[in-house]
Short mmCIF file of C-alpha atoms and ligand atoms in Angstrom, two decimals:
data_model
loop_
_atom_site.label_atom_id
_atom_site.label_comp_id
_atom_site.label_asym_id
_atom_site.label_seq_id
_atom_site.Cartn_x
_atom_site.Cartn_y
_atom_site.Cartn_z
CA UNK B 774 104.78 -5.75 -69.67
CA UNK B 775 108.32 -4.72 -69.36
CA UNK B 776 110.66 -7.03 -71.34
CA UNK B 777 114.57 -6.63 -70.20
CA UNK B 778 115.75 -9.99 -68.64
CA UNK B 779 117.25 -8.18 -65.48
CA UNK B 780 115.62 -9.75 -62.87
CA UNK B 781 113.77 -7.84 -60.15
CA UNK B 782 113.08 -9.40 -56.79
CA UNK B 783 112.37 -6.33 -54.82
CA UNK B 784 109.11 -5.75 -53.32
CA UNK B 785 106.35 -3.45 -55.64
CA UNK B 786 105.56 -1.20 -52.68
CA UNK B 787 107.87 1.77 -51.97
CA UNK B 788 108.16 3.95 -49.42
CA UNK B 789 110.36 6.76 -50.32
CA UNK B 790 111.64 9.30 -47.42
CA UNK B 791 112.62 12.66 -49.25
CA UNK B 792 115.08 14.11 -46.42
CA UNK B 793 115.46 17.11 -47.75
CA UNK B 794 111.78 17.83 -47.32
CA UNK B 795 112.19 16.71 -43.84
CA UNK B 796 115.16 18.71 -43.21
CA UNK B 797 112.33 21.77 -45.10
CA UNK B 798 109.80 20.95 -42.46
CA UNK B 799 111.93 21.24 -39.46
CA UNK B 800 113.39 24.84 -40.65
CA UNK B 801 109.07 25.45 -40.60
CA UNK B 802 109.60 24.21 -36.68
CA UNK B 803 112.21 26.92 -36.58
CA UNK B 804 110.22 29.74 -38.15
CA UNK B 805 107.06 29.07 -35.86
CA UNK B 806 108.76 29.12 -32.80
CA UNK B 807 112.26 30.95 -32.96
CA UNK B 808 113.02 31.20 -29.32
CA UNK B 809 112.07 27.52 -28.25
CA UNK B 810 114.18 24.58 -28.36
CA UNK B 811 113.22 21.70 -30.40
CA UNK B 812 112.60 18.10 -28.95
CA UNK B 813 112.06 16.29 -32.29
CA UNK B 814 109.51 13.35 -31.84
CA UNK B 815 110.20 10.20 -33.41
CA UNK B 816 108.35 7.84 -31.57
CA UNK B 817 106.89 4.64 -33.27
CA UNK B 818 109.47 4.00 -35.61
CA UNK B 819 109.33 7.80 -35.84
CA UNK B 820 105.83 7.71 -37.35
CA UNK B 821 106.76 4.69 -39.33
CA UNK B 822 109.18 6.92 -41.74
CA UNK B 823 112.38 4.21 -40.19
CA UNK B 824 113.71 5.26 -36.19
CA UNK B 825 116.96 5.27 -37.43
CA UNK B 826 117.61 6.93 -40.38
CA UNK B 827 115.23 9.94 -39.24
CA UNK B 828 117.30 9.85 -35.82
CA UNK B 829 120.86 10.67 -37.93
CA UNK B 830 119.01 13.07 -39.79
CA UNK B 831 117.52 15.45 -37.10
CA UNK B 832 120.18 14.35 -34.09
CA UNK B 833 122.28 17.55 -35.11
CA UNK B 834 119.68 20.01 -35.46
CA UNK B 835 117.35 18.61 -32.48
CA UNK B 836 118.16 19.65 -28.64
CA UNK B 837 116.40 16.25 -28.08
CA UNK B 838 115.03 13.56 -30.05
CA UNK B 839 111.78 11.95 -27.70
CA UNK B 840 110.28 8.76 -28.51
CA UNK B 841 107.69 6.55 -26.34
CA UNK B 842 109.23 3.33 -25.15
CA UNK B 843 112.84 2.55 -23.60
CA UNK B 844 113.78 -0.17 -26.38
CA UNK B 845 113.49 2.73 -28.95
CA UNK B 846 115.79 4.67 -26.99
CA UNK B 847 118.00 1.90 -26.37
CA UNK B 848 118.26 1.10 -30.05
CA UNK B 849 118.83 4.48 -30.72
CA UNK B 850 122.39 4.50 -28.62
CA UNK B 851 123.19 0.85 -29.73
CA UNK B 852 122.73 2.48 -33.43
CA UNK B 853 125.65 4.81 -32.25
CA UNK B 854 122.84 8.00 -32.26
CA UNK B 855 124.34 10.89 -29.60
CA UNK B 856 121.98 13.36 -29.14
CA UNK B 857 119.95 13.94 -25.94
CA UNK B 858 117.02 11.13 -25.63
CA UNK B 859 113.63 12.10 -24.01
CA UNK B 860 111.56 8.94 -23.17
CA UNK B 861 108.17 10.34 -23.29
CA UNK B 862 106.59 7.19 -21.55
CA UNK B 863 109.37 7.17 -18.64
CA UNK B 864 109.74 3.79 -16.75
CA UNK B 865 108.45 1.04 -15.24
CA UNK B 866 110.71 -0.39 -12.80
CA UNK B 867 114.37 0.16 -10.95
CA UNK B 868 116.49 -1.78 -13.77
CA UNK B 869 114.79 0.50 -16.79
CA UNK B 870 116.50 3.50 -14.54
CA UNK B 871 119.64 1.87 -14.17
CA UNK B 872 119.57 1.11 -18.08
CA UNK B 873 118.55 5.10 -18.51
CA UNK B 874 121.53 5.89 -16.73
CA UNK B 875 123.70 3.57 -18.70
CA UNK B 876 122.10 4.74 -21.96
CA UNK B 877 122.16 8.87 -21.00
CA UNK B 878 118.65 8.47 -21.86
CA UNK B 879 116.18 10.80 -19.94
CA UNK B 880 113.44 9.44 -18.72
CA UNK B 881 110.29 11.75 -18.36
CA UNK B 882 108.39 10.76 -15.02
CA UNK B 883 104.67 10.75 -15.04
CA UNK B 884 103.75 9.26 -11.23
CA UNK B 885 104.37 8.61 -8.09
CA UNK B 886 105.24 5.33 -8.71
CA UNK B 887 107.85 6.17 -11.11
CA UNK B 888 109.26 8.95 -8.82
CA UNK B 889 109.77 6.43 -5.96
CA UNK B 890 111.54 4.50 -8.55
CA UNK B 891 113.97 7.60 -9.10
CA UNK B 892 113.95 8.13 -5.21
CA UNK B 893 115.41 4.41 -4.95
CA UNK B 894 118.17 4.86 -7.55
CA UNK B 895 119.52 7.89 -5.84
CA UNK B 896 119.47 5.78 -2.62
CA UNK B 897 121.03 2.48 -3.92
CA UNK B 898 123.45 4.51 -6.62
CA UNK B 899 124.46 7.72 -5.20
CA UNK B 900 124.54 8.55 -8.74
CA UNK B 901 122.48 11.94 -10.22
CA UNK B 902 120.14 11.33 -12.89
CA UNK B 903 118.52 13.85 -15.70
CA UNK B 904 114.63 13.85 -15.29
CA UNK B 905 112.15 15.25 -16.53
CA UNK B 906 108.21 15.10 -15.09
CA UNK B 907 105.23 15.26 -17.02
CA UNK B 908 102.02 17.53 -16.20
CA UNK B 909 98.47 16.78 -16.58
CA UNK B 910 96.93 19.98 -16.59
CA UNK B 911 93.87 18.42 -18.47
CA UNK B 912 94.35 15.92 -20.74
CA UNK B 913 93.99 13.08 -17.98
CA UNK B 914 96.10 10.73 -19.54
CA UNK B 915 99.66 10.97 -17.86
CA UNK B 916 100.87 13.28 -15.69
CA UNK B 917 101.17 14.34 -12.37
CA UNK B 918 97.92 16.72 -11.10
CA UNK B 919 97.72 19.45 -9.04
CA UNK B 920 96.57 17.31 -6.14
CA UNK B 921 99.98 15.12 -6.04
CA UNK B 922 102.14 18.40 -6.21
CA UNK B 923 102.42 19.17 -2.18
CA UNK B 924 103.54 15.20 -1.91
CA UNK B 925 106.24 15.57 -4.91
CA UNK B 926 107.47 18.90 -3.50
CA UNK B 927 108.06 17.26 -0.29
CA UNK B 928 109.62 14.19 -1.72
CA UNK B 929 111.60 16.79 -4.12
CA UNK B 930 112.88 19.02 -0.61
CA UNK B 931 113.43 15.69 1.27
CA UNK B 932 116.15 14.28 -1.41
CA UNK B 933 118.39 17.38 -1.13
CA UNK B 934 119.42 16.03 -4.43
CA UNK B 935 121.11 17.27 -7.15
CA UNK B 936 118.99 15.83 -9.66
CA UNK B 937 116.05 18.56 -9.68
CA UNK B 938 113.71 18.14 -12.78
CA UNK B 939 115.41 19.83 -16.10
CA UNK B 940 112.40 20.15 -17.30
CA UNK B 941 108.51 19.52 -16.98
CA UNK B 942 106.24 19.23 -19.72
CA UNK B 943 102.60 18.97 -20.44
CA UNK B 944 100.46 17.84 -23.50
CA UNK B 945 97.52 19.47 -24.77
CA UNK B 946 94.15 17.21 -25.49
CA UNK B 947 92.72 19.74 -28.30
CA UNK B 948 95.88 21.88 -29.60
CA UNK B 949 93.91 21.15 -33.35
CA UNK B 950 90.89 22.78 -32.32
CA UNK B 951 93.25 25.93 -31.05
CA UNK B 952 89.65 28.06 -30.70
CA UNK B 953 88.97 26.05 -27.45
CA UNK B 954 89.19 27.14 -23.77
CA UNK B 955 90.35 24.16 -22.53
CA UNK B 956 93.84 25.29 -24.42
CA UNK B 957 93.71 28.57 -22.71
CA UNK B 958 92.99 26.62 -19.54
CA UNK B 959 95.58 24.03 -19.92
CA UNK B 960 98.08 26.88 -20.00
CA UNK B 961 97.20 28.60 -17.05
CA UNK B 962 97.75 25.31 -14.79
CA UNK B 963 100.90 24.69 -16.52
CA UNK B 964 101.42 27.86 -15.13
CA UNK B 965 100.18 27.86 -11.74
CA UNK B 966 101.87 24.35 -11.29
CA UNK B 967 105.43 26.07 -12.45
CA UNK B 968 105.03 28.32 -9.81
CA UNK B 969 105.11 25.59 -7.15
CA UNK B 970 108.15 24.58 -8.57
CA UNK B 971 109.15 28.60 -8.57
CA UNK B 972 108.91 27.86 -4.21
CA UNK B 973 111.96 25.94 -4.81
CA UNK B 974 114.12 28.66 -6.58
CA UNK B 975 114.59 26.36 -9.19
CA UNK B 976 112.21 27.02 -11.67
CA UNK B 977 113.95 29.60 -13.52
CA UNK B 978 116.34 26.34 -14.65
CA UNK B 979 113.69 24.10 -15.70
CA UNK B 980 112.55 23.67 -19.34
CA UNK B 981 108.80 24.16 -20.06
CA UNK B 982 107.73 22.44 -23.08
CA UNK B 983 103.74 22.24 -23.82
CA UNK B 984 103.64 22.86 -27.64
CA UNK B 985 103.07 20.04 -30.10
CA UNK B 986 103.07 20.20 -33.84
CA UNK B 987 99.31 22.10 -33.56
CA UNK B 988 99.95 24.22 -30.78
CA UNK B 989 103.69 25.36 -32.96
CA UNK B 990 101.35 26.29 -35.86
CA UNK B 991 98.26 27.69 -34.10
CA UNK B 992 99.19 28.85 -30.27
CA UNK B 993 102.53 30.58 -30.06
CA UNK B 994 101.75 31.35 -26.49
CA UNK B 995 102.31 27.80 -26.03
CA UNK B 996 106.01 27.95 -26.82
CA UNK B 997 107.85 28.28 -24.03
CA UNK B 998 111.19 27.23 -23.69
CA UNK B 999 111.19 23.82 -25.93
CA UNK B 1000 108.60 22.57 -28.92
CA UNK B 1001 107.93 18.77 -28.89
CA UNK B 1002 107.23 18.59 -33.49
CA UNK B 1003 106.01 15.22 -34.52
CA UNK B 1004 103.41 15.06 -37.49
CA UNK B 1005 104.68 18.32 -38.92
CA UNK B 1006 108.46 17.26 -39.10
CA UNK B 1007 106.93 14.63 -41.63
CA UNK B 1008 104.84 17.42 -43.48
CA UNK B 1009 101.21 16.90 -42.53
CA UNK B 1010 98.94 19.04 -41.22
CA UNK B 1011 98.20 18.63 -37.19
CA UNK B 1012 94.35 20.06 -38.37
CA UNK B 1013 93.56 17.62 -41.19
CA UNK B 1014 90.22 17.07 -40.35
CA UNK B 1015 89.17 20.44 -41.47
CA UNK B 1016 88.48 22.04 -44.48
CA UNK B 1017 89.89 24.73 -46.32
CA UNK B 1018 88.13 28.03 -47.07
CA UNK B 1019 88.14 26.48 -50.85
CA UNK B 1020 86.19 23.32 -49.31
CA UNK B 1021 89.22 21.49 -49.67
CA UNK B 1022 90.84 18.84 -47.41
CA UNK B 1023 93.27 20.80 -44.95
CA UNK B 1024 96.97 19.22 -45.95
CA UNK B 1025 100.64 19.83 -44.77
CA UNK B 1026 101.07 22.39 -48.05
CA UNK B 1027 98.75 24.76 -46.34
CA UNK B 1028 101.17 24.61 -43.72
CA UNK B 1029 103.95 25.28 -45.80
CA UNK B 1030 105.20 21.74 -45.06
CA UNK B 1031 106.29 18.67 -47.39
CA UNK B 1032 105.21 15.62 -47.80
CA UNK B 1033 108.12 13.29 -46.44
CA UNK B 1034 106.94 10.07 -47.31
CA UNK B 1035 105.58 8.62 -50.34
CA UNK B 1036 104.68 5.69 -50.83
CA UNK B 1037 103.54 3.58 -54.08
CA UNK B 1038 103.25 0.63 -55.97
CA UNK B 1039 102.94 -0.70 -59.64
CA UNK B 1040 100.33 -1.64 -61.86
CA UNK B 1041 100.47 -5.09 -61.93
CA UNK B 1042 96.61 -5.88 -64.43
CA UNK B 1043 94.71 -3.97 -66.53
CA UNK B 1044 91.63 -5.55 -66.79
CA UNK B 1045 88.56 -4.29 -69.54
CA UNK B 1046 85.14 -5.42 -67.76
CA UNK B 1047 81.96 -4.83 -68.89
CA UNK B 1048 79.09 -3.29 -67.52
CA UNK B 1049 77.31 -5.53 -64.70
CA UNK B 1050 80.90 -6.85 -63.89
CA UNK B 1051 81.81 -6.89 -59.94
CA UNK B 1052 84.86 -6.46 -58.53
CA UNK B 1053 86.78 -8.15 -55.68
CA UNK B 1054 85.86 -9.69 -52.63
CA UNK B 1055 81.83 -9.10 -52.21
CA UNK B 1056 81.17 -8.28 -55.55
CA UNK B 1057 80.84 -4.72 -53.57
CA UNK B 1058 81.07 -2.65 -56.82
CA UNK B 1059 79.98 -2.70 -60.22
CA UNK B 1060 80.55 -1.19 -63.26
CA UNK B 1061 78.20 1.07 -64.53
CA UNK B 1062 79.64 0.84 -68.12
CA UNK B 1063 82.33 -1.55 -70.20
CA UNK B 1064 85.42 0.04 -68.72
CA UNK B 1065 89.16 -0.45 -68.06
CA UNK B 1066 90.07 -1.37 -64.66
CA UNK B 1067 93.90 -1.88 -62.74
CA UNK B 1068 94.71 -3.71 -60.79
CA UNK B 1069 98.10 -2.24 -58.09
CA UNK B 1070 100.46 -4.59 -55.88
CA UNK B 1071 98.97 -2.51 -52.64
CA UNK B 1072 96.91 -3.74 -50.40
CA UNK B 1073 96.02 -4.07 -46.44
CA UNK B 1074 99.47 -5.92 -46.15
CA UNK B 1075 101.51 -3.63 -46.94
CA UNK B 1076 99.45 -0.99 -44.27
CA UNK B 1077 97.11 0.43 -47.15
CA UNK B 1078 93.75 1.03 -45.07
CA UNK B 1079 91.72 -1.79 -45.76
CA UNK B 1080 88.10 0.26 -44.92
CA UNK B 1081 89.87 2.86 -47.75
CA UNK B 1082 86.30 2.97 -49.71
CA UNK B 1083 85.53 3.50 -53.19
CA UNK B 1084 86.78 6.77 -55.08
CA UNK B 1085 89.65 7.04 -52.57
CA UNK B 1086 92.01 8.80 -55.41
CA UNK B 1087 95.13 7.61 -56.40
CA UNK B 1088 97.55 8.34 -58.79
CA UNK B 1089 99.49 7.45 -62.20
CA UNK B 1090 100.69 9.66 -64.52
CA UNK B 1091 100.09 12.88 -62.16
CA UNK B 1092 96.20 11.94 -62.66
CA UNK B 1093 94.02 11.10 -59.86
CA UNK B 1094 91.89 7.94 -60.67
CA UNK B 1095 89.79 6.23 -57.48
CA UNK B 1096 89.98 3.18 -55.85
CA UNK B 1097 86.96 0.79 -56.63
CA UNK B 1098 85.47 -2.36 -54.22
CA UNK B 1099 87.21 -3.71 -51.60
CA UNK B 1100 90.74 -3.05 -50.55
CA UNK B 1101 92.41 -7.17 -50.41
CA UNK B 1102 95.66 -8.21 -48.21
CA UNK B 1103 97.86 -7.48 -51.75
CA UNK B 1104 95.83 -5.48 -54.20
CA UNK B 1105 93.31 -2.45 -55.26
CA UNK B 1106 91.35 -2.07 -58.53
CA UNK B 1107 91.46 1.33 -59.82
CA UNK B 1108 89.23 2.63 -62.51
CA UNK B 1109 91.04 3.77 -65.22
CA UNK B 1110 88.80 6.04 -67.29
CA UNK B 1111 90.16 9.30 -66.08
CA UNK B 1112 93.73 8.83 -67.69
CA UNK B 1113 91.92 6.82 -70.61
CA UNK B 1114 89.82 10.23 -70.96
CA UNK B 1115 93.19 12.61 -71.02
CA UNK B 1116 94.68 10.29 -74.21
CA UNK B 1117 96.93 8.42 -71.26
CA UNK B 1118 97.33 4.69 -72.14
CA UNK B 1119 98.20 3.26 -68.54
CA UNK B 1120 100.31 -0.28 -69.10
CA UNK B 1121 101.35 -3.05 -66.62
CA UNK B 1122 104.62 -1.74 -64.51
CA UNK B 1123 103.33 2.12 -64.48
CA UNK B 1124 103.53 3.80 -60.95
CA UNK B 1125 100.77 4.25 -58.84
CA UNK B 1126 101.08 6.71 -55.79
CA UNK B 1127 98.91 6.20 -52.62
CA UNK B 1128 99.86 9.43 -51.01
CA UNK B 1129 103.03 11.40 -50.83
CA UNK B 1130 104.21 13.91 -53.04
CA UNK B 1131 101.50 15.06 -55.57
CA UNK B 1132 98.64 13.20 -53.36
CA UNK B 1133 98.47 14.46 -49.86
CA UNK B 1134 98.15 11.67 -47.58
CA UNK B 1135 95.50 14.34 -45.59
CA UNK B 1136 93.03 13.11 -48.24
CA UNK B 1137 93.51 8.86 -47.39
CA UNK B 1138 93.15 9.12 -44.41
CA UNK B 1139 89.48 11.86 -44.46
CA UNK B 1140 88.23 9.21 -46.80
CA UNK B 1141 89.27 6.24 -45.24
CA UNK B 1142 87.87 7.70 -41.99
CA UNK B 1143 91.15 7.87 -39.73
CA UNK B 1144 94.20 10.09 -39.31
CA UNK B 1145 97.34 10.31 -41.53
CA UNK B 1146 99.44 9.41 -38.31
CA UNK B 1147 97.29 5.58 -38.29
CA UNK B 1148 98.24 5.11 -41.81
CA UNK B 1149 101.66 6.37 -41.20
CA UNK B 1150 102.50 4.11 -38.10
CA UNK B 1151 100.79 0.68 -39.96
CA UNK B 1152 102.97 0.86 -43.10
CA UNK B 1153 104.21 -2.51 -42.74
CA UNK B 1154 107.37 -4.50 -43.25
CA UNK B 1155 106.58 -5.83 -46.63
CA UNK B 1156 107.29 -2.42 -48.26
CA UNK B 1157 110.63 -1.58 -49.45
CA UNK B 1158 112.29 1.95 -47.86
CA UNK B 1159 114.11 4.09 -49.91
CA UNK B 1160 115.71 7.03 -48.02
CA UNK B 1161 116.71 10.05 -50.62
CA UNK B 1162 118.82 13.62 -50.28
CA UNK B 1163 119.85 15.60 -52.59
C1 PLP W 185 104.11 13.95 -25.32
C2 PLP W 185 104.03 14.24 -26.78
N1 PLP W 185 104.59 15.36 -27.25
C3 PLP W 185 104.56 15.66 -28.56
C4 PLP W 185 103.94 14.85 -29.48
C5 PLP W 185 103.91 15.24 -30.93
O1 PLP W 185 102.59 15.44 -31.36
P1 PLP W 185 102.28 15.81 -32.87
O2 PLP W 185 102.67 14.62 -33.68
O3 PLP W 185 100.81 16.05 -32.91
O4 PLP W 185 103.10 16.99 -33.19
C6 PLP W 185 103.34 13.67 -29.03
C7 PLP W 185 102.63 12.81 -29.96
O5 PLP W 185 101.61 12.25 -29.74
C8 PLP W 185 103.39 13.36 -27.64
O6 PLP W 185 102.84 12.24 -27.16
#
């Protein structure tokens, strides 16, 4: 136990935010696709790594930073951010366009509902406003089909406005599995429903963005004019459910990314059991010799994955030890033997890493049975953010 007299009332969990390895990742964005512009997603708190502070760090470099809902966007402009705003999840009402309009924030349009919406503001306002309309050429979430095109060409022709879409995008359902047909076949109707579009003489103006951080790395042909980067700005692989040729877990290094965040905690018990003994709620697991055990200030709380399971690795002193029992609301045991083994005498205060740099986050979330962008977005608000550049 450490004994200065200085004392520390910050919280045990860290999440530290490397920019530079953020501003590494988006250069990778650059390399894959060098004639695209970049709409930099930072949606839910911009995969919980803080909206703002990623915002200021990729406004400058970014031809548009997208996130989901309107309140992020608003924030964003309240927060003094500049840059060109996409709203992914457009609007749901008249006043939300009035506020985009306010804000300069453009909203992407997704129905008919929504365009009707637009068709009213131009009415009431007399004002122009930047759109953008989404596609669904086969994911079937949002977008507008193929069937509703005649009706929105119409209602385009009809408004003799100057506010023709800047651009249109699309999303793909499988860019990770870049081997399927339904890619190829997303494509071509992104295609075919430019070419609509094309009937206008417009379409030579408007911005075609399909390509997400998957479809950057594995389908250039899915460029086009703009990439929409989300899980790779933050340096994890878009295919991390698969394995590597090594029979490894697939992580963000094998994309030549870095990790942005990591986060970690402290050793706060070390604990010698002996064999028989059960640990944590359950009793779930017991050890199967007199052993040293920690225990680390991390738990379900703070956003660790509470079905994380037994031998999930973690990591003090550079060495990966696993998780043992059940994950609680504030703590993990760890089994120590593995530093024990290498001469390493852990003691209370060391720091533990749960993924991040030297522990790709890739292998939490294969054990723990979800993706890294679940673990990213539940990191919660009892863990302390450091943001660091060189
Ligand atoms: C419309 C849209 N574009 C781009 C992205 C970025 O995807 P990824 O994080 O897989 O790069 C997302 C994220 O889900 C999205 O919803």
């Amino acid at each position: 136990m450490k004994t200065d007299d200085s004392a520390k009332t910050l919280p045990l969990a860290k999440a530290c935010i490397d920019l530079n390895a953020l501003e590494h990742n988006f250069q990778q964005v650059a390399i894959q696709a060098p004639q695209s512009q970049i709409i930099s997603v930072i949606k839910a708190n911009a995969y919980g790594h803080g909206l703002l502070a990623i915002a200021k760090a990729l406004a400058d470099k970014s031809d548009y930073l997208a996130v989901a809902r309107l309140h992020e966007a608003v924030l964003l402009r309240e927060q003094g951010i500049e840059a060109h705003i996409l709203l992914l999840g457009g609007v749901t009402c008249f006043a939300e366009l009035l506020i985009c309009q306010d804000k300069h924030i453009t909203p992407v349009l997704h129905c008919s509902e929504q365009f009707q919406c637009l068709s009213l503001f131009w009415q009431q306002t007399k004002a122009t406003l930047p759109y953008w309309l989404k596609l669904d050429t086969g994911m079937h979430r949002l977008g507008f089909q193929e069937t509703d095109f005649s009706a929105l060409m119409e209602s385009l022709s009809q408004q003799n406005s100057p506010d023709y879409p800047q651009g249109i995008m699309s999303h793909f359902a499988c860019a990770d599995e870049p081997e399927k047909l339904k890619n190829q076949k997303q494509m071509d109707t992104f295609r075919q429903l430019n070419t609509y579009l094309s009937k206008t003489g417009q379409a030579e103006k408007i911005n075609k963005s399909m390509a997400n951080s998957a479809a950057i790395l594995a389908i250039p042909k899915s460029h086009f004019d703009s990439v929409r980067p989300g899980i790779m700005l933050y340096g994890i692989s878009p295919f991390e459910g698969t394995i590597t040729q090594d029979n490894k877990v697939r992580t963000g290094l094998d994309e030549h990314l870095l990790p942005v965040m990591t986060l970690s905690s402290q050793l706060i018990a070390i604990k010698r059991l002996k064999q028989g003994d059960c640990i944590g709620y359950g009793g779930t697991w017991c050890c199967p010799d007199d052993m040293s055990v920690g225990v680390v200030a991390i738990g379900y709380g703070d956003g660790y994955p509470r079905h994380a399971p037994t031998g999930t690795p973690v990591l003090i002193h550079n060495i990966e030890v696993p998780l043992v029992g059940r994950v609680s609301m504030d703590m993990i045991s760890v089994d120590l033997s593995p530093l024990l083994e290498q001469g390493i005498s852990p003691a209370i205060g060391d720091e533990v890493v749960l993924w991040g740099q030297g522990l790709p986050i890739e292998k939490i979330s294969q054990k723990s049975g979800t993706i890294a962008y679940e673990l990213l977005c539940q990191i919660s608000s009892r863990v302390c953010f450091n943001y660091k550049i060189k």
